[in-house]
XYZ file of C-alpha atoms in Angstrom:
612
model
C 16.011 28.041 -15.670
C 12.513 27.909 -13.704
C 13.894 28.397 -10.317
C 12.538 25.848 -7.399
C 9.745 27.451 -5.041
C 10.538 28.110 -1.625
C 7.343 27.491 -0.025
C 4.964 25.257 -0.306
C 2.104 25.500 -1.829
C -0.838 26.706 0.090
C -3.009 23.371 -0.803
C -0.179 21.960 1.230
C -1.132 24.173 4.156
C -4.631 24.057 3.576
C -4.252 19.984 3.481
C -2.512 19.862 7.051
C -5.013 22.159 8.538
C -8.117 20.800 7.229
C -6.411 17.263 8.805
C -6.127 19.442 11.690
C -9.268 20.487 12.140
C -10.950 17.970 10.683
C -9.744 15.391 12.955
C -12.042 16.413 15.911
C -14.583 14.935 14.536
C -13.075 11.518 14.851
C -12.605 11.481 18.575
C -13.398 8.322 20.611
C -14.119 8.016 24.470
C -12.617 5.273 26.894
C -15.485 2.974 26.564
C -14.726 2.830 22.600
C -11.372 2.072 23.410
C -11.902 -0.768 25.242
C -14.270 -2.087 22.361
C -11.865 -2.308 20.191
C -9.059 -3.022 22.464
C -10.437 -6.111 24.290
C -11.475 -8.680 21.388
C -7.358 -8.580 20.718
C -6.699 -8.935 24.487
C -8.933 -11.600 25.166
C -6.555 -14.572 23.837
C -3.983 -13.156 26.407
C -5.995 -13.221 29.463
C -3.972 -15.546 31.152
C -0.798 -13.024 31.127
C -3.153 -10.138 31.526
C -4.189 -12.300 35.151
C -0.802 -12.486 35.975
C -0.057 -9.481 35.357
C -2.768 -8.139 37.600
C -2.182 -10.823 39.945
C 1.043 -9.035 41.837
C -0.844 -5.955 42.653
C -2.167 -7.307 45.344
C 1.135 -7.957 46.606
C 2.034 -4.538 45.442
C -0.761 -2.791 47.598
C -0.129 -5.033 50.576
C 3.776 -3.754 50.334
C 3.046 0.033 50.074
C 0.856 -0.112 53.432
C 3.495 -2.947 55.876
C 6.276 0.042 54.605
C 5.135 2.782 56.090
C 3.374 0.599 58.641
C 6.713 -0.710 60.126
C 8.133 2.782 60.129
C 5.476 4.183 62.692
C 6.446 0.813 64.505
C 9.947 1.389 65.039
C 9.775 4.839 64.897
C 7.399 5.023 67.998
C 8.092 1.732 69.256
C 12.290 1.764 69.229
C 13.768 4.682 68.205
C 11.146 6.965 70.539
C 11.808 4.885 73.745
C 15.272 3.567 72.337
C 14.458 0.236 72.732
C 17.125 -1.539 70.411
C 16.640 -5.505 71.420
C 14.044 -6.094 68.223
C 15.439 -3.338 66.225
C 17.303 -6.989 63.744
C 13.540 -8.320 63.263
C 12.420 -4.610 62.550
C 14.809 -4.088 59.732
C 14.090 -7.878 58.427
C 10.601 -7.349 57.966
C 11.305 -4.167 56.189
C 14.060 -5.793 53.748
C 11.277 -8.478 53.506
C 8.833 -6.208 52.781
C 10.683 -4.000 50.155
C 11.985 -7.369 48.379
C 8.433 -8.515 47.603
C 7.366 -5.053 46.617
C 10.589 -5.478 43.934
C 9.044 -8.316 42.746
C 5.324 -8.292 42.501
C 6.456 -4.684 40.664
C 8.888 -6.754 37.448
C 6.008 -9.694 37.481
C 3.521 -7.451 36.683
C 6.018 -5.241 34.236
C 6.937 -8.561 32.466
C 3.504 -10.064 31.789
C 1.521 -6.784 31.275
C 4.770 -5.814 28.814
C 4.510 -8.956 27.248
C 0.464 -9.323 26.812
C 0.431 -5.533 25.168
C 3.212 -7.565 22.838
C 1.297 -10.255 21.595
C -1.940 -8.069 21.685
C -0.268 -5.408 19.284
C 0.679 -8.178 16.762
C -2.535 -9.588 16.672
C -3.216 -6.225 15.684
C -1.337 -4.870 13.211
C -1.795 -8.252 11.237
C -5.608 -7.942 11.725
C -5.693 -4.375 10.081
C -3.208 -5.891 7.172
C -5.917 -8.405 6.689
C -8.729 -5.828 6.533
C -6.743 -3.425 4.458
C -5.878 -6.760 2.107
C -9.898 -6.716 1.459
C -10.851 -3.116 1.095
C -12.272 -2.714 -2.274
C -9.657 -2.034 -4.844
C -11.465 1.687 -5.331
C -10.310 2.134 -1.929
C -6.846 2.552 -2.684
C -7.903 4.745 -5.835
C -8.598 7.547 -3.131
C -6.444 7.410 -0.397
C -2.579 7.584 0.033
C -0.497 4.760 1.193
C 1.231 6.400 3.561
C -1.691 7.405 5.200
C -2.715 3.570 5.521
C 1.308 2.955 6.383
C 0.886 5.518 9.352
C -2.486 3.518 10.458
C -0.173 0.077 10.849
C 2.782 1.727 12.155
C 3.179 5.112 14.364
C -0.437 4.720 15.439
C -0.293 1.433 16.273
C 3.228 2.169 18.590
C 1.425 4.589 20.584
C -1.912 2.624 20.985
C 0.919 -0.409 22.440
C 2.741 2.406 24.613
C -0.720 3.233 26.051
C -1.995 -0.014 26.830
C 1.919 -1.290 28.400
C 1.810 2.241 30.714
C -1.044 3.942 30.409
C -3.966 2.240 31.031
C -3.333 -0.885 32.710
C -0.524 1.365 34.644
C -3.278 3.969 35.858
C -5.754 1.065 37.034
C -3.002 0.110 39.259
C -1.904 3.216 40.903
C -5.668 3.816 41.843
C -5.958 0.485 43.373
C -2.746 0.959 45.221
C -3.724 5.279 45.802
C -6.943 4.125 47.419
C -5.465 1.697 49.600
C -3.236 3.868 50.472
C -5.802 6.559 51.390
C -7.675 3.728 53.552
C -4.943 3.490 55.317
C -4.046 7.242 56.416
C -7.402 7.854 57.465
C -7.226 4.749 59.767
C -3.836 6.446 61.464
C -4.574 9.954 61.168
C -8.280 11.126 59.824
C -7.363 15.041 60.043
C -4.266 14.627 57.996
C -6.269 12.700 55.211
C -8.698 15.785 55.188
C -5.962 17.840 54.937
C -4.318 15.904 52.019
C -7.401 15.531 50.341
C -8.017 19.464 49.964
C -5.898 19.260 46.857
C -8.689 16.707 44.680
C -10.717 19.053 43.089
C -7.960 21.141 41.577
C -6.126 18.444 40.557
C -9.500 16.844 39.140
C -10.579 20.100 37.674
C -6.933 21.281 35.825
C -6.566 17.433 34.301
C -9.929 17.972 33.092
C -9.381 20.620 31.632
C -5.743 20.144 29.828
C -6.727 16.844 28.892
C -9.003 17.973 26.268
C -6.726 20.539 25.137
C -3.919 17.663 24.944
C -6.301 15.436 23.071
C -7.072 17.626 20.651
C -3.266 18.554 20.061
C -2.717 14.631 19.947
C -5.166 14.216 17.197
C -3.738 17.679 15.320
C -0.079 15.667 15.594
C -0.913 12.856 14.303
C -2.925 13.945 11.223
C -0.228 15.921 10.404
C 2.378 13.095 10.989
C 0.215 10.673 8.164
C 0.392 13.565 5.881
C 3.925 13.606 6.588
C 4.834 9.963 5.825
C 2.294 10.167 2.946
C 4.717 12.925 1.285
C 7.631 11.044 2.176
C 6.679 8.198 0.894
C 5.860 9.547 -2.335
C 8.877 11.536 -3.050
C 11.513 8.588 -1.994
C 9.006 6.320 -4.514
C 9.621 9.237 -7.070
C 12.813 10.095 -5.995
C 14.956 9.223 -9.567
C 12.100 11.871 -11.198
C 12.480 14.525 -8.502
C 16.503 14.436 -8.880
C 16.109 13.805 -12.985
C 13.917 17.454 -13.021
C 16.313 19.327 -10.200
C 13.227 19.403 -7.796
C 14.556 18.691 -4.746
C 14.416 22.216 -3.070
C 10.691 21.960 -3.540
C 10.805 18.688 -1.960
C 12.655 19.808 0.755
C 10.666 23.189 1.403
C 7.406 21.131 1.456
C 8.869 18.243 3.678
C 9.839 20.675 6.002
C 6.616 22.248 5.868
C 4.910 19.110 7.075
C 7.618 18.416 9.469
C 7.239 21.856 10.846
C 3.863 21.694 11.183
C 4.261 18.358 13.394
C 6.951 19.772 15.744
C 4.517 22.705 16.082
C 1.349 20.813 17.472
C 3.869 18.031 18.979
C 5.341 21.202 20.807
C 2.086 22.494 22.338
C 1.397 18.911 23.130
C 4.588 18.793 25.281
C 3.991 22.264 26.776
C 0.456 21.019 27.654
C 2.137 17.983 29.360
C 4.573 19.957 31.131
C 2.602 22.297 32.817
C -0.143 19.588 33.773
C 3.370 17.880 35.532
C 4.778 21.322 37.114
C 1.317 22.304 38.280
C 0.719 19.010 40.009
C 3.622 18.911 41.072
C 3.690 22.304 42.872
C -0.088 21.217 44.204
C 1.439 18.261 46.050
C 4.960 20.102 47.249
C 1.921 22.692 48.973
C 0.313 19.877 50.404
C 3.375 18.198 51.849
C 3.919 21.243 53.628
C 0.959 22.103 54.806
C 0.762 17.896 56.444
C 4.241 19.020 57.885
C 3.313 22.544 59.342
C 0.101 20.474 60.783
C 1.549 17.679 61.753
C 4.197 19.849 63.946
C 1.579 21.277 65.320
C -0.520 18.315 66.633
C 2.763 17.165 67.897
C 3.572 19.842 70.088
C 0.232 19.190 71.757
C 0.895 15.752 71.999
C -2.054 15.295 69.933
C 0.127 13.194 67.082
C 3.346 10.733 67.369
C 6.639 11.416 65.517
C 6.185 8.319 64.373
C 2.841 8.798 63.216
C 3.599 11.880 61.013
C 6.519 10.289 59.670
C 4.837 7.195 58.357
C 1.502 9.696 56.858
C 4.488 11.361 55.095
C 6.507 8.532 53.702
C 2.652 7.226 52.793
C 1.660 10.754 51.025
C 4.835 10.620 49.183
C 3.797 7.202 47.629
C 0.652 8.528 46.881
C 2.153 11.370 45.146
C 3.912 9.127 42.772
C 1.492 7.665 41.128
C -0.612 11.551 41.302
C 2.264 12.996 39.053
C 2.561 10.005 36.954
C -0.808 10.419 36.092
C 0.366 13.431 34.010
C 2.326 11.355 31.527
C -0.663 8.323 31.796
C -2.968 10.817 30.604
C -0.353 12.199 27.884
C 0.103 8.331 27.062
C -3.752 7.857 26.952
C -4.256 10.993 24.818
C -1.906 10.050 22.384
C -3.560 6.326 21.898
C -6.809 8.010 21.669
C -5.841 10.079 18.901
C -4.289 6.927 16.896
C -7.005 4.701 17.515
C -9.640 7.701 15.942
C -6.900 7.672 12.642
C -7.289 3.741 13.554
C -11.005 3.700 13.240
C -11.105 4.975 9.852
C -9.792 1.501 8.871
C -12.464 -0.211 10.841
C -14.909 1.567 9.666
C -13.989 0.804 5.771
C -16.580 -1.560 4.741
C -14.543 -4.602 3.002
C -15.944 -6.276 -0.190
C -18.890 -7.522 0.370
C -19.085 -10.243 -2.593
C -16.317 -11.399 -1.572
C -17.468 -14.720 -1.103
C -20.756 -17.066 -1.992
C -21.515 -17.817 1.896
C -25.075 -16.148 0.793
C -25.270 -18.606 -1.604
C -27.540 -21.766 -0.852
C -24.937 -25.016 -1.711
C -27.390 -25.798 -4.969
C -27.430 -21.880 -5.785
C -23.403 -22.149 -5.827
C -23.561 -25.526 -7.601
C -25.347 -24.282 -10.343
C -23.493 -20.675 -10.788
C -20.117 -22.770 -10.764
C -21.654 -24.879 -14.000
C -22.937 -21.547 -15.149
C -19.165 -20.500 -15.142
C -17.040 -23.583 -15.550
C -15.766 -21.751 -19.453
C -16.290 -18.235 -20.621
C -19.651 -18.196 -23.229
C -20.381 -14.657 -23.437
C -20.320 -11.201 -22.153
C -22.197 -8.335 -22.705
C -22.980 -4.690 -21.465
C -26.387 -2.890 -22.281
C -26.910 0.678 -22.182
C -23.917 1.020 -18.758
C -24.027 3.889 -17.452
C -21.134 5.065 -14.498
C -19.794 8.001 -12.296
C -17.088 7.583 -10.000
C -18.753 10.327 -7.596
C -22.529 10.289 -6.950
C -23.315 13.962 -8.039
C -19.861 13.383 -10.508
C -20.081 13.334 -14.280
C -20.788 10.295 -16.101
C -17.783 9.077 -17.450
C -19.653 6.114 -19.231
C -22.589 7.370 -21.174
C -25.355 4.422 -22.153
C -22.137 1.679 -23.208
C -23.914 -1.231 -25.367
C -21.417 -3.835 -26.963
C -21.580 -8.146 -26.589
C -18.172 -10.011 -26.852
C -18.408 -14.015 -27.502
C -16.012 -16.796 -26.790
C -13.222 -16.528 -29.159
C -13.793 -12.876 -30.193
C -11.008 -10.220 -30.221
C -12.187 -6.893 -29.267
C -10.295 -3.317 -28.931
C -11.086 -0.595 -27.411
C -9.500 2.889 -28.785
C -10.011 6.106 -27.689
C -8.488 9.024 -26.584
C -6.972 9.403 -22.868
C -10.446 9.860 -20.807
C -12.697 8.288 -23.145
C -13.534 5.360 -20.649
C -11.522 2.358 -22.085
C -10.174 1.814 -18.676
C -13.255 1.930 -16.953
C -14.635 -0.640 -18.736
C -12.166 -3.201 -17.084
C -12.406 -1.536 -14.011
C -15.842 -2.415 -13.854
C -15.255 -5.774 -15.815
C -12.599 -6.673 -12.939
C -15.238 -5.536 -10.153
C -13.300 -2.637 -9.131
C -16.135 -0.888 -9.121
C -19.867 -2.295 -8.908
C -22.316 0.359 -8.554
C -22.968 1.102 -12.266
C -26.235 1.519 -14.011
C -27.412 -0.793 -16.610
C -26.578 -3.902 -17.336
C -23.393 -6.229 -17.425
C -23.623 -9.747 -17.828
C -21.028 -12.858 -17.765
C -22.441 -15.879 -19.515
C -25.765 -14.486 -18.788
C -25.239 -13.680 -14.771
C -25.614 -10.402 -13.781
C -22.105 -9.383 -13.173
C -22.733 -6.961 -9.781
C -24.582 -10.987 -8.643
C -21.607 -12.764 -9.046
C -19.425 -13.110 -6.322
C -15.712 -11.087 -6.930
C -13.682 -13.861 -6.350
C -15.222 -16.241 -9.009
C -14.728 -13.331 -11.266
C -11.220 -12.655 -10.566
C -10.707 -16.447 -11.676
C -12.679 -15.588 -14.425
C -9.780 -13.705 -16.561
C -6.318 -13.058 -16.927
C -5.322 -8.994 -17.070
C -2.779 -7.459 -18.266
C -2.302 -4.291 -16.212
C -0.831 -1.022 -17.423
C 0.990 -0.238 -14.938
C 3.725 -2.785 -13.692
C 4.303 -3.714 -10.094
C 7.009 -6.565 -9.473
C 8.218 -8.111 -6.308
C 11.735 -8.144 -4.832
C 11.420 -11.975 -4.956
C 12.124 -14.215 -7.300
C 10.876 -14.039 -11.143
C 9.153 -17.424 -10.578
C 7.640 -15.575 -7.377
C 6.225 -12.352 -9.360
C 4.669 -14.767 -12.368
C 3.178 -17.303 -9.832
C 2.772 -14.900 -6.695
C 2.147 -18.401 -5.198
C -1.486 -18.847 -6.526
C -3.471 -21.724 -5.314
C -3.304 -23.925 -8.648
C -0.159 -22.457 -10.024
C 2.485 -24.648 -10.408
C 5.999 -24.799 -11.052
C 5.004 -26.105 -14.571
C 2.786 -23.233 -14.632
C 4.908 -20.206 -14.264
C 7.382 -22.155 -17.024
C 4.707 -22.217 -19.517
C 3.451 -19.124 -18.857
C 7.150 -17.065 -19.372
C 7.696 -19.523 -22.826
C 3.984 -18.113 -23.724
C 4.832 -14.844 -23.823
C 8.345 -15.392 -24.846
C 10.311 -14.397 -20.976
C 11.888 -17.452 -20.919
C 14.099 -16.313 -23.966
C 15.613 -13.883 -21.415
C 14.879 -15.922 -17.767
C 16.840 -19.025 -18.919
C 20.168 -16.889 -19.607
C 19.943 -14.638 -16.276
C 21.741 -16.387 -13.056
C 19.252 -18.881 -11.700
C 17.088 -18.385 -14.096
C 13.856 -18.728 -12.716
C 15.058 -17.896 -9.053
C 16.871 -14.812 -10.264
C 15.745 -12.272 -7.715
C 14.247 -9.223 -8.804
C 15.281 -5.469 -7.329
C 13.143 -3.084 -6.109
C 9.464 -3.244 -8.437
C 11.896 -5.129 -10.867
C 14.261 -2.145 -11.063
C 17.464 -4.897 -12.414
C 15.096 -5.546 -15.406
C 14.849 -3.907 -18.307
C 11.209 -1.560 -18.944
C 10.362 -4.650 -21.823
C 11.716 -7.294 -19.946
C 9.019 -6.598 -16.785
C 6.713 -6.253 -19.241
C 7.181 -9.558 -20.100
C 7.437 -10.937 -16.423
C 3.563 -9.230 -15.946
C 2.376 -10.584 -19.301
C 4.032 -14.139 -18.024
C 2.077 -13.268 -14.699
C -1.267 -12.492 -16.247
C -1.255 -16.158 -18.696
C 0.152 -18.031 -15.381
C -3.311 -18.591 -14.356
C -4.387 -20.152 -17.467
C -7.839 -18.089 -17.553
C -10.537 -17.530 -20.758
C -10.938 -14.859 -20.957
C -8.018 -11.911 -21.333
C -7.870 -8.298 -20.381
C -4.959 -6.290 -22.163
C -4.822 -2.768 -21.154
C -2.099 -0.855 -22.894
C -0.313 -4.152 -23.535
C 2.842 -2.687 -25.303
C 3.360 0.517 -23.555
C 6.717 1.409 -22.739
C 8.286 -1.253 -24.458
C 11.100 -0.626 -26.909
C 10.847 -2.382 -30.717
C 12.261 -5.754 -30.060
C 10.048 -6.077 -27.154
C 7.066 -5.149 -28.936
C 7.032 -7.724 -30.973
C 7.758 -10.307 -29.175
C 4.322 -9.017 -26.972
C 3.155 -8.702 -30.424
C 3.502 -12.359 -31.188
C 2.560 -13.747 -27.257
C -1.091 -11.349 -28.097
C -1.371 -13.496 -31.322
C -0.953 -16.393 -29.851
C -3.484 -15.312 -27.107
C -5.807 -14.137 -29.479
C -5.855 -17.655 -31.535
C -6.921 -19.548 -28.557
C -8.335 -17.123 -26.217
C -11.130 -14.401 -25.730
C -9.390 -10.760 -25.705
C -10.566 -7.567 -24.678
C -7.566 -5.274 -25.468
C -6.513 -1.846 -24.774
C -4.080 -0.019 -26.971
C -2.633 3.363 -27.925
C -0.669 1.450 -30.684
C -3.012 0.968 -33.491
C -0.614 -2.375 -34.632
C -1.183 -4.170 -31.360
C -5.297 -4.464 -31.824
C -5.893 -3.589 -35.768
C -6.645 -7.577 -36.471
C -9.314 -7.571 -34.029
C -12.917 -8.875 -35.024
C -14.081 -5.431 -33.839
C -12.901 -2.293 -32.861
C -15.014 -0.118 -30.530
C -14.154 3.635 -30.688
C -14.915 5.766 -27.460
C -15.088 9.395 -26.818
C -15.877 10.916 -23.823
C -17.725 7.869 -22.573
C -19.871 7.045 -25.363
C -19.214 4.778 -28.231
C -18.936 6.711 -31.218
C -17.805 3.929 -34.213
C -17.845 -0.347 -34.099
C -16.241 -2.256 -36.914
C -13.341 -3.658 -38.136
C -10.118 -2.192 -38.409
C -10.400 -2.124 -42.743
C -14.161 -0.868 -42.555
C -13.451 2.049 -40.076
C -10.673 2.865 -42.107
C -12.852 3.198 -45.215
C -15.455 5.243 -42.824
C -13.438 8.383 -42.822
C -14.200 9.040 -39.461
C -12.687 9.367 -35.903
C -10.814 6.097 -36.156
C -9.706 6.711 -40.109
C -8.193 10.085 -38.521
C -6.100 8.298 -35.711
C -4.889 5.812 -38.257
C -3.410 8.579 -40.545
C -2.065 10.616 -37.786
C -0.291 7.290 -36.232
C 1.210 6.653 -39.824
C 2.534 10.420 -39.982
């Protein structure tokens, strides 16, 4: 028994340091922030104003308190006058009252703005990430772009709700506060404010420390969900194989690795909060040992040094809060850098004939009202720039009505063809052309109208079956998605499951059989009633009984329909008109399926091994 590894592997490790390290790069001031932040807050203004509207109230409250304490303090208790001690305490319950609510107004709005701002958020990055080229997703895990519209987005919300927005107000309210205990006592503010520059000077320097942790913690956290993801998508294989302890050990190493920097973030944070906080316990006693002092030389009023105190202690709030604002902040700046990657995607950028002049777009629809033609001269592609070529000088014409396969061995470019057929991928060399248009000219969403594919790889909906064949297309009707399933032979099984057509699939179709959601996506590709058909690897994983009934829904395609066909099963494509034979990116043999045969060649061999 091969025994399960303990560690992970050390491209694991290497992976969640290089996102470690590498995310410095990505950092973003304040000022980028806020030009991200404020196109999504700008619909919200209104609650944004009243949310800001209360602090007014707010800063009005925190001077009248301490205010009215040197007033009765020096004025009643002092003299112990006690006639207007009733109107004293009135104005103070007054006074504390509005303070309660001027602080839930601007809790409620502000809470509720940062709301409504955050969804208008996450559904403008689903948007965007809808129209990233489909290469995009070719490179980069989903859980990295799940991360980007989740856990990022929570702590951008949490520092807009009490961060940001929170800090603005505690200056406003700080300064007026500071206004005011120079106007009662101008030594004691001097004193108070000896403890700026080390406050100024220690934030300064932990915040980049804790920004840099933030970022570490986070790239480490998209790994993390990235992993995670995977292994619950692959979860039957994992337990099918006896590989969970590896799954575990390199779970854990990723989870590790995000308590680690998550720890040093919170140790950061912590002593930023204990060393302020020990800064402004000193300064409260050195006001008190000076204050006792100017009052034994009758220089200050008890009432005086009371109300600087009760004022220095709301100043102090705010002064320690700042710890966790700037924790708060830290964190949202480290999202929004992960963030910016997705903003800084460029989406497809054929997406759509708005550079087309109204006659230009007149005459390319006529151009492509019905499939005529297609043809590829001498196309040459890399999927890296300095890559190898994995098409090598491709040269091949297909007409309207013609059946062609491609065959090859795994590698040999058949897939690449419809990749860059189906636009996936535009930047090839050479020359493809659809009814004589330049293909890379041709705006992607004309061309995805263009054809029908049949995709290797299955991907259902938990919806209904007449949901995953339709996928409520513009166009696609009821009528549709019925014709479609009796094309292809589905509605042999669909009309005897419960509710037939509204039968609602599992998990990627997981209550179907491996044939039968072959079927659904075969139903799904003819829905749409296009040309011109891509089959790639058609009958794969498809038991016997299946297979031919795809068999007979290709025949019937290929009767009325132009076919470009992928197959590793020689009987799916061997009554094509032509048979193109690729290895390692070049076509090496064209003909029919009888005249290769009688060639002796590359295809002649494939045909004799498939019939051994």
């Amino acid at each position: 028994m091969i025994k399960s590894k303990t560690k992970p592997s050390s491209s694991s490790n290497n992976n969640a340091q290089g996102s470690a390290t590498g995310s410095k790069e990505r950092t973003l001031s304040l000022k980028e922030y806020w030009k991200q932040f404020l196109p999504f807050m700008s619909p919200y203004k209104k609650l944004y104003f009243l949310g800001l509207l209360p602090i007014p109230v707010s800063i009005f409250c925190s001077i009248a308190f301490p205010w009215l304490i040197i007033q009765i303090v020096d004025k009643q208790l002092t003299v112990q006058k006690w006639e207007g001690m009733p109107l004293w305490l009135m104005l103070i319950s007054f006074v504390l009252i509005a303070n309660y609510l001027a602080s839930s107004s601007y809790s409620y709005f502000i809470q509720k703005a940062a709301l409504y701002t955050m969804r208008d958020m996450r559904v403008n990055m689903f948007n965007r990430v809808l129209n990233f080229p489909r290469s995009y997703f070719d490179k980069t895990p989903m859980g990295a772009v799940l991360t980007r519209l989740t856990s990022d987005l929570e702590a951008i919300n949490e520092s807009l709700a009490s961060g940001i927005l929170a800090m603005i107000r505690d200056v406003l309210i700080t300064t007026a506060l500071l206004i005011f205990l120079a106007t009662i006592s101008w030594q004691l503010t001097l004193v108070t404010l000896i403890i700026a520059p080390p406050i100024y000077w220690i934030t300064s320097s932990l915040r980049r420390l804790l920004h840099d942790s933030q970022l570490a913690s986070r790239a480490v956290l998209s790994q993390s969900i990235g992993y995670l993801q995977e292994s619950l998508q692959g979860i039957k294989t994992v337990q099918l194989y006896n590989a969970e302890k590896e799954s575990q050990s390199r779970f854990a190493f990723f989870t590790e690795a995000f308590f680690r920097f998550q720890s040093r973030s919170n140790l950061i944070d912590a002593s930023l909060f204990s060393i302020i906080e020990g800064i402004t316990t000193i300064s409260m006693g050195l006001i008190i040992w000076y204050g006792a002092h100017e009052i034994l030389a009758v220089a200050l009023s008890v009432g005086v040094l009371i109300g600087f105190i009760q004022t220095l202690d709301k100043i102090f709030v705010p002064v320690r809060d700042f710890t966790s604002q700037i924790a708060s902040i830290q964190r949202a700046l480290a999202a929004l850098s992960n963030i910016q990657s997705l903003y800084n995607q460029p989406l497809e950028t054929d997406n759509d004939d708005a550079h087309l002049s109204p006659d230009q777009s007149k005459w390319m629809s006529a151009q492509l009202d019905s499939f005529d033609s297609l043809t590829f001269e001498n196309v040459r592609f890399r999927y890296l720039k300095n890559g190898p070529y994995v098409l090598k000088g491709v040269t091949f014409a297909l007409h309207k009505g013609d059946k062609i396969a491609l065959v090859g061995s795994t590698g040999s470019g058949k897939s690449t063809i419809l990749r860059l057929l189906t636009k996936t991928y535009s930047d090839y060399e050479g020359s493809i052309k659809l009814n004589g248009l330049e293909l890379r000219e041709i705006p992607k969403k004309w061309v995805n109208n263009f054809f029908s594919l049949m995709q290797q790889e299955v991907y259902l909906f938990n919806e209904s079956l007449a949901f995953n064949i339709g996928l409520q297309r513009e166009g696609v009707s009821d009528e549709d998605i019925k014709a479609a399933a009796k094309y292809v032979y589905a509605d042999e099984f669909i009309e005897k499951l419960p509710n037939g057509y509204q039968f609602v699939l599992a998990e990627n179709g997981s209550n179907l059989s491996a044939g039968q959601a072959q079927l659904v996506a075969f139903a799904r590709a003819m829905a749409s009633g296009s040309d011109l058909v891509l089959l790639d690897e058609a009958t794969s994983s498809v038991d016997s009984v299946t297979e031919n009934m795809i068999q007979r829904a290709i025949d019937h395609v290929f009767a009325e329909k132009t076919v470009i066909a992928i197959a590793h099963r020689l009987s799916t494509i061997q009554h094509s008109d032509q048979i193109i034979v690729l290895d390692q990116g070049e076509i090496i043999e064209k003909g029919t399926h009888d005249s290769l045969v009688s060639l002796g060649g590359f295809y002649a061999n494939l045909v004799e091994s498939t019939d051994e």
